[in-house]
Amino acid sequence: MIPLTPVDAEPTGRRSSARLRAGQLSALMSAANQRTDLIGVIRKARENLPGDPAFGDPLSVSGPGGPQAVARAADKLVGDTPSAAKEIGLGALQVWQAMLERVGRGKGSEPITVMFTDLVSFSRWSLTAGDEATLEFLRRVATAIEPPIVDRGGRVIKRMGDGVMAVFLSPDAAVRAAIAAKRQLTALDVPGYRPQMRIGLHTGSPREIGGDWLGVDVTIAARVMEAGGNGNTMISQTTLDALRPDTLADLGHTARPYRRGLFAAPLSGVPEDLKIFRLDGA
């Protein structure tokens, strides 16, 4: 056995010292990563970054989109435990999402017109028609009403049985899409059922979170649709005011104030001063 010389021992000592320093540094970083005060500072800093400072919560990372997908994958890796590194990563994804929104792939800052549709007396008919006929009819309805929405710049957010929710950047396009969709629907021939669709339009500033749109303005749009009774197209005062002066005239329609029936229940979840109009025309 060859004895170690001082020359041989020195590199070993340096390696041991380096490993010790690396271990100490790793322990310090791990401890800092879990410090609640540091996590709080980073979260506070995220409030000054572009985008949603709550990015990373279950609502904001659901649905389609690059940042959402990365956030979901990261969450599976690091789990629910709060950490400084996780907050820094979410901050970067928050900025990424904000950049996408600025080029039209997120909620942006422009007013949004929300559309809700609903088939009148559909549930009653479907009970007697059966599942197979109901599903086939819903496919035909989607084929009839969704292309007019998409062709005019709208985006179908979700399908809700016999209705859809869609959003538009232009209130004029939303009105044109509503009228065209109803015209397409009248061409459907269904034994024992005459398809009629009520539509509600409202313009506001809802928030896009996880591929869905949430907020008071979404609720208002749904309630405006409920006022449509047996197949009327209803728009809020906000949407009417946002239309170009010649849009309704070009479409051969007029807007008439909606008056709730004497025995009709008041609309819930809407401002008391909300004014609704019915579109009348050919």
PDB file of C-alpha atoms in Angstrom:
ATOM      1  CA  MET A   1       0.000   0.000   0.000  1.00  0.00           C
ATOM      2  CA  ILE A   2       1.430   3.350  -1.064  1.00  0.00           C
ATOM      3  CA  PRO A   3       1.207   5.955   1.700  1.00  0.00           C
ATOM      4  CA  LEU A   4      -0.479   9.186   0.938  1.00  0.00           C
ATOM      5  CA  THR A   5       1.784  12.126   0.497  1.00  0.00           C
ATOM      6  CA  PRO A   6       0.840  15.679   1.426  1.00  0.00           C
ATOM      7  CA  VAL A   7       0.454  16.343  -2.306  1.00  0.00           C
ATOM      8  CA  ASP A   8      -2.107  13.500  -2.601  1.00  0.00           C
ATOM      9  CA  ALA A   9      -4.017  14.528   0.519  1.00  0.00           C
ATOM     10  CA  GLU A  10      -4.479  18.165  -0.433  1.00  0.00           C
ATOM     11  CA  PRO A  11      -6.882  17.603  -3.366  1.00  0.00           C
ATOM     12  CA  THR A  12      -8.945  15.237  -1.227  1.00  0.00           C
ATOM     13  CA  GLY A  13      -9.241  17.893   1.451  1.00  0.00           C
ATOM     14  CA  ARG A  14     -10.244  20.492  -1.063  1.00  0.00           C
ATOM     15  CA  ARG A  15     -12.883  18.172  -2.484  1.00  0.00           C
ATOM     16  CA  SER A  16     -14.280  17.515   0.977  1.00  0.00           C
ATOM     17  CA  SER A  17     -14.338  21.221   1.732  1.00  0.00           C
ATOM     18  CA  ALA A  18     -16.075  21.941  -1.591  1.00  0.00           C
ATOM     19  CA  ARG A  19     -18.703  19.302  -0.895  1.00  0.00           C
ATOM     20  CA  LEU A  20     -19.253  20.778   2.551  1.00  0.00           C
ATOM     21  CA  ARG A  21     -19.687  24.278   1.151  1.00  0.00           C
ATOM     22  CA  ALA A  22     -22.046  22.985  -1.556  1.00  0.00           C
ATOM     23  CA  GLY A  23     -24.084  21.166   1.063  1.00  0.00           C
ATOM     24  CA  GLN A  24     -24.247  24.263   3.244  1.00  0.00           C
ATOM     25  CA  LEU A  25     -25.293  26.390   0.260  1.00  0.00           C
ATOM     26  CA  SER A  26     -27.970  23.873  -0.684  1.00  0.00           C
ATOM     27  CA  ALA A  27     -29.282  23.846   2.882  1.00  0.00           C
ATOM     28  CA  LEU A  28     -29.378  27.649   2.965  1.00  0.00           C
ATOM     29  CA  MET A  29     -31.223  27.794  -0.358  1.00  0.00           C
ATOM     30  CA  SER A  30     -33.690  25.141   0.799  1.00  0.00           C
ATOM     31  CA  ALA A  31     -34.334  27.028   4.025  1.00  0.00           C
ATOM     32  CA  ALA A  32     -34.764  30.319   2.159  1.00  0.00           C
ATOM     33  CA  ASN A  33     -37.127  28.643  -0.290  1.00  0.00           C
ATOM     34  CA  GLN A  34     -39.502  27.789   2.562  1.00  0.00           C
ATOM     35  CA  ARG A  35     -39.315  31.104   4.443  1.00  0.00           C
ATOM     36  CA  THR A  36     -42.819  32.505   4.723  1.00  0.00           C
ATOM     37  CA  ASP A  37     -41.602  36.094   4.874  1.00  0.00           C
ATOM     38  CA  LEU A  38     -39.668  35.696   1.591  1.00  0.00           C
ATOM     39  CA  ILE A  39     -42.658  34.007  -0.050  1.00  0.00           C
ATOM     40  CA  GLY A  40     -44.836  36.907   1.077  1.00  0.00           C
ATOM     41  CA  VAL A  41     -42.433  39.454  -0.410  1.00  0.00           C
ATOM     42  CA  ILE A  42     -42.419  37.678  -3.779  1.00  0.00           C
ATOM     43  CA  ARG A  43     -46.207  37.407  -3.799  1.00  0.00           C
ATOM     44  CA  LYS A  44     -46.427  41.118  -3.055  1.00  0.00           C
ATOM     45  CA  ALA A  45     -44.024  41.853  -5.893  1.00  0.00           C
ATOM     46  CA  ARG A  46     -46.223  39.861  -8.292  1.00  0.00           C
ATOM     47  CA  GLU A  47     -48.953  42.465  -7.780  1.00  0.00           C
ATOM     48  CA  ASN A  48     -46.798  44.924  -9.734  1.00  0.00           C
ATOM     49  CA  LEU A  49     -46.167  42.534 -12.624  1.00  0.00           C
ATOM     50  CA  PRO A  50     -48.342  42.485 -15.767  1.00  0.00           C
ATOM     51  CA  GLY A  51     -51.196  39.988 -15.736  1.00  0.00           C
ATOM     52  CA  ASP A  52     -53.192  38.320 -12.984  1.00  0.00           C
ATOM     53  CA  PRO A  53     -51.253  38.277  -9.668  1.00  0.00           C
ATOM     54  CA  ALA A  54     -53.403  35.311  -8.582  1.00  0.00           C
ATOM     55  CA  PHE A  55     -52.148  33.238 -11.514  1.00  0.00           C
ATOM     56  CA  GLY A  56     -51.616  29.736 -10.237  1.00  0.00           C
ATOM     57  CA  ASP A  57     -54.911  29.274  -8.422  1.00  0.00           C
ATOM     58  CA  PRO A  58     -57.169  26.420  -9.605  1.00  0.00           C
ATOM     59  CA  LEU A  59     -59.311  28.733 -11.755  1.00  0.00           C
ATOM     60  CA  SER A  60     -56.477  30.481 -13.538  1.00  0.00           C
ATOM     61  CA  VAL A  61     -54.634  27.327 -14.620  1.00  0.00           C
ATOM     62  CA  SER A  62     -57.599  25.372 -15.961  1.00  0.00           C
ATOM     63  CA  GLY A  63     -58.498  25.358 -19.641  1.00  0.00           C
ATOM     64  CA  PRO A  64     -56.301  25.686 -22.741  1.00  0.00           C
ATOM     65  CA  GLY A  65     -53.203  27.807 -23.135  1.00  0.00           C
ATOM     66  CA  GLY A  66     -49.429  27.497 -22.887  1.00  0.00           C
ATOM     67  CA  PRO A  67     -48.935  29.180 -19.494  1.00  0.00           C
ATOM     68  CA  GLN A  68     -51.838  27.226 -17.997  1.00  0.00           C
ATOM     69  CA  ALA A  69     -50.416  23.930 -19.244  1.00  0.00           C
ATOM     70  CA  VAL A  70     -46.945  24.706 -17.849  1.00  0.00           C
ATOM     71  CA  ALA A  71     -48.441  25.780 -14.518  1.00  0.00           C
ATOM     72  CA  ARG A  72     -50.450  22.545 -14.244  1.00  0.00           C
ATOM     73  CA  ALA A  73     -47.348  20.456 -14.998  1.00  0.00           C
ATOM     74  CA  ALA A  74     -45.256  22.410 -12.487  1.00  0.00           C
ATOM     75  CA  ASP A  75     -47.930  22.037  -9.839  1.00  0.00           C
ATOM     76  CA  LYS A  76     -47.807  18.254 -10.203  1.00  0.00           C
ATOM     77  CA  LEU A  77     -44.045  18.324  -9.712  1.00  0.00           C
ATOM     78  CA  VAL A  78     -43.779  20.702  -6.752  1.00  0.00           C
ATOM     79  CA  GLY A  79     -47.163  20.029  -5.156  1.00  0.00           C
ATOM     80  CA  ASP A  80     -49.189  22.435  -3.071  1.00  0.00           C
ATOM     81  CA  THR A  81     -46.418  23.409  -0.658  1.00  0.00           C
ATOM     82  CA  PRO A  82     -45.728  27.170  -0.856  1.00  0.00           C
ATOM     83  CA  SER A  83     -42.182  28.074  -1.830  1.00  0.00           C
ATOM     84  CA  ALA A  84     -40.248  31.072  -3.065  1.00  0.00           C
ATOM     85  CA  ALA A  85     -39.137  29.203  -6.191  1.00  0.00           C
ATOM     86  CA  LYS A  86     -42.729  28.323  -7.015  1.00  0.00           C
ATOM     87  CA  GLU A  87     -43.822  31.950  -6.647  1.00  0.00           C
ATOM     88  CA  ILE A  88     -40.996  33.112  -8.904  1.00  0.00           C
ATOM     89  CA  GLY A  89     -42.020  30.543 -11.512  1.00  0.00           C
ATOM     90  CA  LEU A  90     -45.670  31.565 -11.316  1.00  0.00           C
ATOM     91  CA  GLY A  91     -44.622  35.187 -11.693  1.00  0.00           C
ATOM     92  CA  ALA A  92     -42.862  34.356 -14.950  1.00  0.00           C
ATOM     93  CA  LEU A  93     -45.918  32.451 -16.211  1.00  0.00           C
ATOM     94  CA  GLN A  94     -48.121  35.372 -15.162  1.00  0.00           C
ATOM     95  CA  VAL A  95     -46.088  37.731 -17.356  1.00  0.00           C
ATOM     96  CA  TRP A  96     -46.167  35.215 -20.221  1.00  0.00           C
ATOM     97  CA  GLN A  97     -49.951  35.002 -20.015  1.00  0.00           C
ATOM     98  CA  ALA A  98     -50.213  38.808 -19.928  1.00  0.00           C
ATOM     99  CA  MET A  99     -48.087  39.030 -23.096  1.00  0.00           C
ATOM    100  CA  LEU A 100     -50.419  36.587 -24.860  1.00  0.00           C
ATOM    101  CA  GLU A 101     -53.420  38.641 -23.778  1.00  0.00           C
ATOM    102  CA  ARG A 102     -51.936  41.776 -25.333  1.00  0.00           C
ATOM    103  CA  VAL A 103     -51.843  40.123 -28.738  1.00  0.00           C
ATOM    104  CA  GLY A 104     -55.452  38.985 -28.527  1.00  0.00           C
ATOM    105  CA  ARG A 105     -55.036  35.510 -27.035  1.00  0.00           C
ATOM    106  CA  GLY A 106     -56.278  36.338 -23.561  1.00  0.00           C
ATOM    107  CA  LYS A 107     -58.785  38.612 -21.919  1.00  0.00           C
ATOM    108  CA  GLY A 108     -57.071  41.840 -22.986  1.00  0.00           C
ATOM    109  CA  SER A 109     -58.504  45.208 -22.032  1.00  0.00           C
ATOM    110  CA  GLU A 110     -61.153  45.648 -24.737  1.00  0.00           C
ATOM    111  CA  PRO A 111     -64.900  45.524 -23.911  1.00  0.00           C
ATOM    112  CA  ILE A 112     -66.398  42.108 -24.557  1.00  0.00           C
ATOM    113  CA  THR A 113     -69.923  41.344 -25.754  1.00  0.00           C
ATOM    114  CA  VAL A 114     -71.249  38.138 -24.215  1.00  0.00           C
ATOM    115  CA  MET A 115     -73.937  36.078 -25.951  1.00  0.00           C
ATOM    116  CA  PHE A 116     -76.142  33.430 -24.371  1.00  0.00           C
ATOM    117  CA  THR A 117     -78.608  31.299 -26.349  1.00  0.00           C
ATOM    118  CA  ASP A 118     -81.337  28.932 -25.209  1.00  0.00           C
ATOM    119  CA  LEU A 119     -83.920  26.809 -27.026  1.00  0.00           C
ATOM    120  CA  VAL A 120     -87.497  27.455 -25.942  1.00  0.00           C
ATOM    121  CA  SER A 121     -89.421  24.431 -24.545  1.00  0.00           C
ATOM    122  CA  PHE A 122     -86.578  22.122 -25.537  1.00  0.00           C
ATOM    123  CA  SER A 123     -86.540  20.157 -22.276  1.00  0.00           C
ATOM    124  CA  ARG A 124     -90.222  19.310 -22.560  1.00  0.00           C
ATOM    125  CA  TRP A 125     -89.783  18.049 -26.135  1.00  0.00           C
ATOM    126  CA  SER A 126     -86.641  16.040 -25.340  1.00  0.00           C
ATOM    127  CA  LEU A 127     -88.445  14.077 -22.624  1.00  0.00           C
ATOM    128  CA  THR A 128     -90.708  12.501 -25.227  1.00  0.00           C
ATOM    129  CA  ALA A 129     -88.229  12.470 -28.118  1.00  0.00           C
ATOM    130  CA  GLY A 130     -85.640  10.301 -26.364  1.00  0.00           C
ATOM    131  CA  ASP A 131     -81.866  10.551 -26.081  1.00  0.00           C
ATOM    132  CA  GLU A 132     -80.942   9.513 -29.615  1.00  0.00           C
ATOM    133  CA  ALA A 133     -83.263  12.004 -31.310  1.00  0.00           C
ATOM    134  CA  THR A 134     -82.260  14.716 -28.835  1.00  0.00           C
ATOM    135  CA  LEU A 135     -78.540  14.276 -29.479  1.00  0.00           C
ATOM    136  CA  GLU A 136     -79.030  14.252 -33.232  1.00  0.00           C
ATOM    137  CA  PHE A 137     -81.113  17.411 -33.027  1.00  0.00           C
ATOM    138  CA  LEU A 138     -78.485  19.175 -30.882  1.00  0.00           C
ATOM    139  CA  ARG A 139     -75.855  18.328 -33.495  1.00  0.00           C
ATOM    140  CA  ARG A 140     -78.031  19.921 -36.147  1.00  0.00           C
ATOM    141  CA  VAL A 141     -78.565  22.988 -33.965  1.00  0.00           C
ATOM    142  CA  ALA A 142     -74.807  23.381 -33.454  1.00  0.00           C
ATOM    143  CA  THR A 143     -74.252  23.070 -37.211  1.00  0.00           C
ATOM    144  CA  ALA A 144     -76.870  25.764 -37.794  1.00  0.00           C
ATOM    145  CA  ILE A 145     -76.020  28.399 -35.177  1.00  0.00           C
ATOM    146  CA  GLU A 146     -72.294  28.092 -34.493  1.00  0.00           C
ATOM    147  CA  PRO A 147     -70.916  28.937 -37.973  1.00  0.00           C
ATOM    148  CA  PRO A 148     -72.680  32.348 -37.989  1.00  0.00           C
ATOM    149  CA  ILE A 149     -71.049  33.050 -34.632  1.00  0.00           C
ATOM    150  CA  VAL A 150     -67.545  32.004 -35.686  1.00  0.00           C
ATOM    151  CA  ASP A 151     -67.794  33.604 -39.138  1.00  0.00           C
ATOM    152  CA  ARG A 152     -68.442  36.980 -37.487  1.00  0.00           C
ATOM    153  CA  GLY A 153     -65.486  36.803 -35.159  1.00  0.00           C
ATOM    154  CA  GLY A 154     -67.200  35.228 -32.166  1.00  0.00           C
ATOM    155  CA  ARG A 155     -65.785  32.447 -30.035  1.00  0.00           C
ATOM    156  CA  VAL A 156     -67.975  29.714 -28.596  1.00  0.00           C
ATOM    157  CA  ILE A 157     -66.847  29.382 -24.990  1.00  0.00           C
ATOM    158  CA  LYS A 158     -69.033  26.493 -23.926  1.00  0.00           C
ATOM    159  CA  ARG A 159     -72.091  24.489 -24.854  1.00  0.00           C
ATOM    160  CA  MET A 160     -74.719  24.079 -22.162  1.00  0.00           C
ATOM    161  CA  GLY A 161     -77.127  21.413 -23.346  1.00  0.00           C
ATOM    162  CA  ASP A 162     -79.473  23.305 -25.649  1.00  0.00           C
ATOM    163  CA  GLY A 163     -77.605  26.616 -25.458  1.00  0.00           C
ATOM    164  CA  VAL A 164     -74.203  28.172 -25.960  1.00  0.00           C
ATOM    165  CA  MET A 165     -72.126  30.961 -24.492  1.00  0.00           C
ATOM    166  CA  ALA A 166     -70.024  32.979 -26.927  1.00  0.00           C
ATOM    167  CA  VAL A 167     -67.960  36.167 -26.758  1.00  0.00           C
ATOM    168  CA  PHE A 168     -67.274  38.888 -29.325  1.00  0.00           C
ATOM    169  CA  LEU A 169     -64.881  41.817 -29.474  1.00  0.00           C
ATOM    170  CA  SER A 170     -67.478  43.744 -31.507  1.00  0.00           C
ATOM    171  CA  PRO A 171     -71.090  44.303 -30.345  1.00  0.00           C
ATOM    172  CA  ASP A 172     -72.091  44.886 -33.974  1.00  0.00           C
ATOM    173  CA  ALA A 173     -70.702  41.480 -34.938  1.00  0.00           C
ATOM    174  CA  ALA A 174     -72.546  39.919 -31.995  1.00  0.00           C
ATOM    175  CA  VAL A 175     -75.887  41.360 -33.126  1.00  0.00           C
ATOM    176  CA  ARG A 176     -75.294  40.264 -36.714  1.00  0.00           C
ATOM    177  CA  ALA A 177     -74.360  36.787 -35.526  1.00  0.00           C
ATOM    178  CA  ALA A 178     -77.474  36.540 -33.351  1.00  0.00           C
ATOM    179  CA  ILE A 179     -79.797  37.455 -36.204  1.00  0.00           C
ATOM    180  CA  ALA A 180     -78.039  35.122 -38.649  1.00  0.00           C
ATOM    181  CA  ALA A 181     -78.050  32.232 -36.166  1.00  0.00           C
ATOM    182  CA  LYS A 182     -81.792  32.557 -35.579  1.00  0.00           C
ATOM    183  CA  ARG A 183     -82.384  32.669 -39.322  1.00  0.00           C
ATOM    184  CA  GLN A 184     -80.386  29.453 -39.738  1.00  0.00           C
ATOM    185  CA  LEU A 185     -82.328  27.780 -36.944  1.00  0.00           C
ATOM    186  CA  THR A 186     -85.673  28.353 -38.645  1.00  0.00           C
ATOM    187  CA  ALA A 187     -84.542  26.056 -41.463  1.00  0.00           C
ATOM    188  CA  LEU A 188     -84.477  23.037 -39.140  1.00  0.00           C
ATOM    189  CA  ASP A 189     -87.428  20.689 -39.448  1.00  0.00           C
ATOM    190  CA  VAL A 190     -88.064  18.562 -36.376  1.00  0.00           C
ATOM    191  CA  PRO A 191     -91.190  16.360 -35.999  1.00  0.00           C
ATOM    192  CA  GLY A 192     -93.282  17.527 -33.061  1.00  0.00           C
ATOM    193  CA  TYR A 193     -91.110  20.536 -32.246  1.00  0.00           C
ATOM    194  CA  ARG A 194     -90.765  24.028 -33.690  1.00  0.00           C
ATOM    195  CA  PRO A 195     -87.284  25.276 -32.753  1.00  0.00           C
ATOM    196  CA  GLN A 196     -87.249  28.757 -31.263  1.00  0.00           C
ATOM    197  CA  MET A 197     -84.249  30.340 -29.647  1.00  0.00           C
ATOM    198  CA  ARG A 198     -83.957  33.237 -27.243  1.00  0.00           C
ATOM    199  CA  ILE A 199     -80.703  35.175 -27.226  1.00  0.00           C
ATOM    200  CA  GLY A 200     -79.228  37.652 -24.754  1.00  0.00           C
ATOM    201  CA  LEU A 201     -76.387  40.090 -25.458  1.00  0.00           C
ATOM    202  CA  HIS A 202     -74.545  42.275 -22.971  1.00  0.00           C
ATOM    203  CA  THR A 203     -71.321  44.255 -23.287  1.00  0.00           C
ATOM    204  CA  GLY A 204     -68.952  44.649 -20.361  1.00  0.00           C
ATOM    205  CA  SER A 205     -65.554  43.701 -18.980  1.00  0.00           C
ATOM    206  CA  PRO A 206     -65.621  40.094 -17.787  1.00  0.00           C
ATOM    207  CA  ARG A 207     -62.409  38.274 -16.909  1.00  0.00           C
ATOM    208  CA  GLU A 208     -61.079  35.336 -18.879  1.00  0.00           C
ATOM    209  CA  ILE A 209     -59.828  32.717 -16.442  1.00  0.00           C
ATOM    210  CA  GLY A 210     -58.769  29.271 -17.539  1.00  0.00           C
ATOM    211  CA  GLY A 211     -60.533  29.396 -20.887  1.00  0.00           C
ATOM    212  CA  ASP A 212     -63.821  30.536 -19.345  1.00  0.00           C
ATOM    213  CA  TRP A 213     -65.228  34.023 -18.794  1.00  0.00           C
ATOM    214  CA  LEU A 214     -66.362  35.042 -15.337  1.00  0.00           C
ATOM    215  CA  GLY A 215     -67.792  38.123 -13.706  1.00  0.00           C
ATOM    216  CA  VAL A 216     -70.915  40.194 -13.172  1.00  0.00           C
ATOM    217  CA  ASP A 217     -71.226  40.993 -16.877  1.00  0.00           C
ATOM    218  CA  VAL A 218     -71.499  37.294 -17.724  1.00  0.00           C
ATOM    219  CA  THR A 219     -74.333  36.935 -15.217  1.00  0.00           C
ATOM    220  CA  ILE A 220     -76.067  39.986 -16.687  1.00  0.00           C
ATOM    221  CA  ALA A 221     -75.856  38.520 -20.216  1.00  0.00           C
ATOM    222  CA  ALA A 222     -77.480  35.301 -19.007  1.00  0.00           C
ATOM    223  CA  ARG A 223     -80.281  37.240 -17.299  1.00  0.00           C
ATOM    224  CA  VAL A 224     -80.830  39.365 -20.414  1.00  0.00           C
ATOM    225  CA  MET A 225     -81.351  36.123 -22.320  1.00  0.00           C
ATOM    226  CA  GLU A 226     -83.870  34.922 -19.713  1.00  0.00           C
ATOM    227  CA  ALA A 227     -85.965  37.991 -20.491  1.00  0.00           C
ATOM    228  CA  GLY A 228     -86.291  36.730 -24.063  1.00  0.00           C
ATOM    229  CA  GLY A 229     -89.386  34.659 -23.365  1.00  0.00           C
ATOM    230  CA  ASN A 230     -90.538  32.621 -26.360  1.00  0.00           C
ATOM    231  CA  GLY A 231     -87.699  33.257 -28.763  1.00  0.00           C
ATOM    232  CA  ASN A 232     -86.806  36.957 -28.615  1.00  0.00           C
ATOM    233  CA  THR A 233     -83.388  38.510 -29.085  1.00  0.00           C
ATOM    234  CA  MET A 234     -82.613  40.817 -26.175  1.00  0.00           C
ATOM    235  CA  ILE A 235     -79.773  43.293 -25.717  1.00  0.00           C
ATOM    236  CA  SER A 236     -78.751  45.453 -22.788  1.00  0.00           C
ATOM    237  CA  GLN A 237     -78.581  49.228 -22.885  1.00  0.00           C
ATOM    238  CA  THR A 238     -74.782  48.920 -22.780  1.00  0.00           C
ATOM    239  CA  THR A 239     -74.727  46.849 -25.954  1.00  0.00           C
ATOM    240  CA  LEU A 240     -77.242  49.099 -27.691  1.00  0.00           C
ATOM    241  CA  ASP A 241     -75.159  52.186 -26.898  1.00  0.00           C
ATOM    242  CA  ALA A 242     -72.016  50.480 -28.234  1.00  0.00           C
ATOM    243  CA  LEU A 243     -73.548  49.685 -31.640  1.00  0.00           C
ATOM    244  CA  ARG A 244     -72.753  51.739 -34.691  1.00  0.00           C
ATOM    245  CA  PRO A 245     -75.635  54.068 -35.565  1.00  0.00           C
ATOM    246  CA  ASP A 246     -76.500  52.230 -38.776  1.00  0.00           C
ATOM    247  CA  THR A 247     -76.139  48.593 -37.681  1.00  0.00           C
ATOM    248  CA  LEU A 248     -79.762  47.885 -36.752  1.00  0.00           C
ATOM    249  CA  ALA A 249     -81.087  49.813 -39.760  1.00  0.00           C
ATOM    250  CA  ASP A 250     -78.840  47.785 -42.088  1.00  0.00           C
ATOM    251  CA  LEU A 251     -80.257  44.609 -40.571  1.00  0.00           C
ATOM    252  CA  GLY A 252     -83.842  45.820 -40.803  1.00  0.00           C
ATOM    253  CA  HIS A 253     -84.313  45.699 -37.031  1.00  0.00           C
ATOM    254  CA  THR A 254     -85.297  48.129 -34.323  1.00  0.00           C
ATOM    255  CA  ALA A 255     -84.744  48.065 -30.555  1.00  0.00           C
ATOM    256  CA  ARG A 256     -87.836  48.362 -28.366  1.00  0.00           C
ATOM    257  CA  PRO A 257     -87.702  48.740 -24.568  1.00  0.00           C
ATOM    258  CA  TYR A 258     -88.428  45.555 -22.653  1.00  0.00           C
ATOM    259  CA  ARG A 259     -91.150  45.779 -20.057  1.00  0.00           C
ATOM    260  CA  ARG A 260     -91.526  42.986 -17.563  1.00  0.00           C
ATOM    261  CA  GLY A 261     -94.972  41.442 -17.400  1.00  0.00           C
ATOM    262  CA  LEU A 262     -97.182  42.211 -14.444  1.00  0.00           C
ATOM    263  CA  PHE A 263     -96.842  38.703 -13.012  1.00  0.00           C
ATOM    264  CA  ALA A 264     -93.310  37.977 -14.260  1.00  0.00           C
ATOM    265  CA  ALA A 265     -90.622  37.454 -11.655  1.00  0.00           C
ATOM    266  CA  PRO A 266     -87.945  40.168 -11.546  1.00  0.00           C
ATOM    267  CA  LEU A 267     -84.533  39.301 -12.952  1.00  0.00           C
ATOM    268  CA  SER A 268     -82.063  38.422 -10.206  1.00  0.00           C
ATOM    269  CA  GLY A 269     -78.369  39.227 -10.168  1.00  0.00           C
ATOM    270  CA  VAL A 270     -78.614  42.352 -12.333  1.00  0.00           C
ATOM    271  CA  PRO A 271     -78.352  46.071 -11.512  1.00  0.00           C
ATOM    272  CA  GLU A 272     -81.672  47.681 -10.633  1.00  0.00           C
ATOM    273  CA  ASP A 273     -81.243  50.320 -13.324  1.00  0.00           C
ATOM    274  CA  LEU A 274     -80.418  47.828 -16.081  1.00  0.00           C
ATOM    275  CA  LYS A 275     -82.392  48.569 -19.239  1.00  0.00           C
ATOM    276  CA  ILE A 276     -83.103  45.770 -21.703  1.00  0.00           C
ATOM    277  CA  PHE A 277     -84.313  46.036 -25.286  1.00  0.00           C
ATOM    278  CA  ARG A 278     -85.973  43.578 -27.656  1.00  0.00           C
ATOM    279  CA  LEU A 279     -84.854  43.450 -31.254  1.00  0.00           C
ATOM    280  CA  ASP A 280     -87.780  43.476 -33.642  1.00  0.00           C
ATOM    281  CA  GLY A 281     -87.538  43.053 -37.398  1.00  0.00           C
ATOM    282  CA  ALA A 282     -87.699  40.750 -40.340  1.00  0.00           C
TER     283      ALA A 282
END
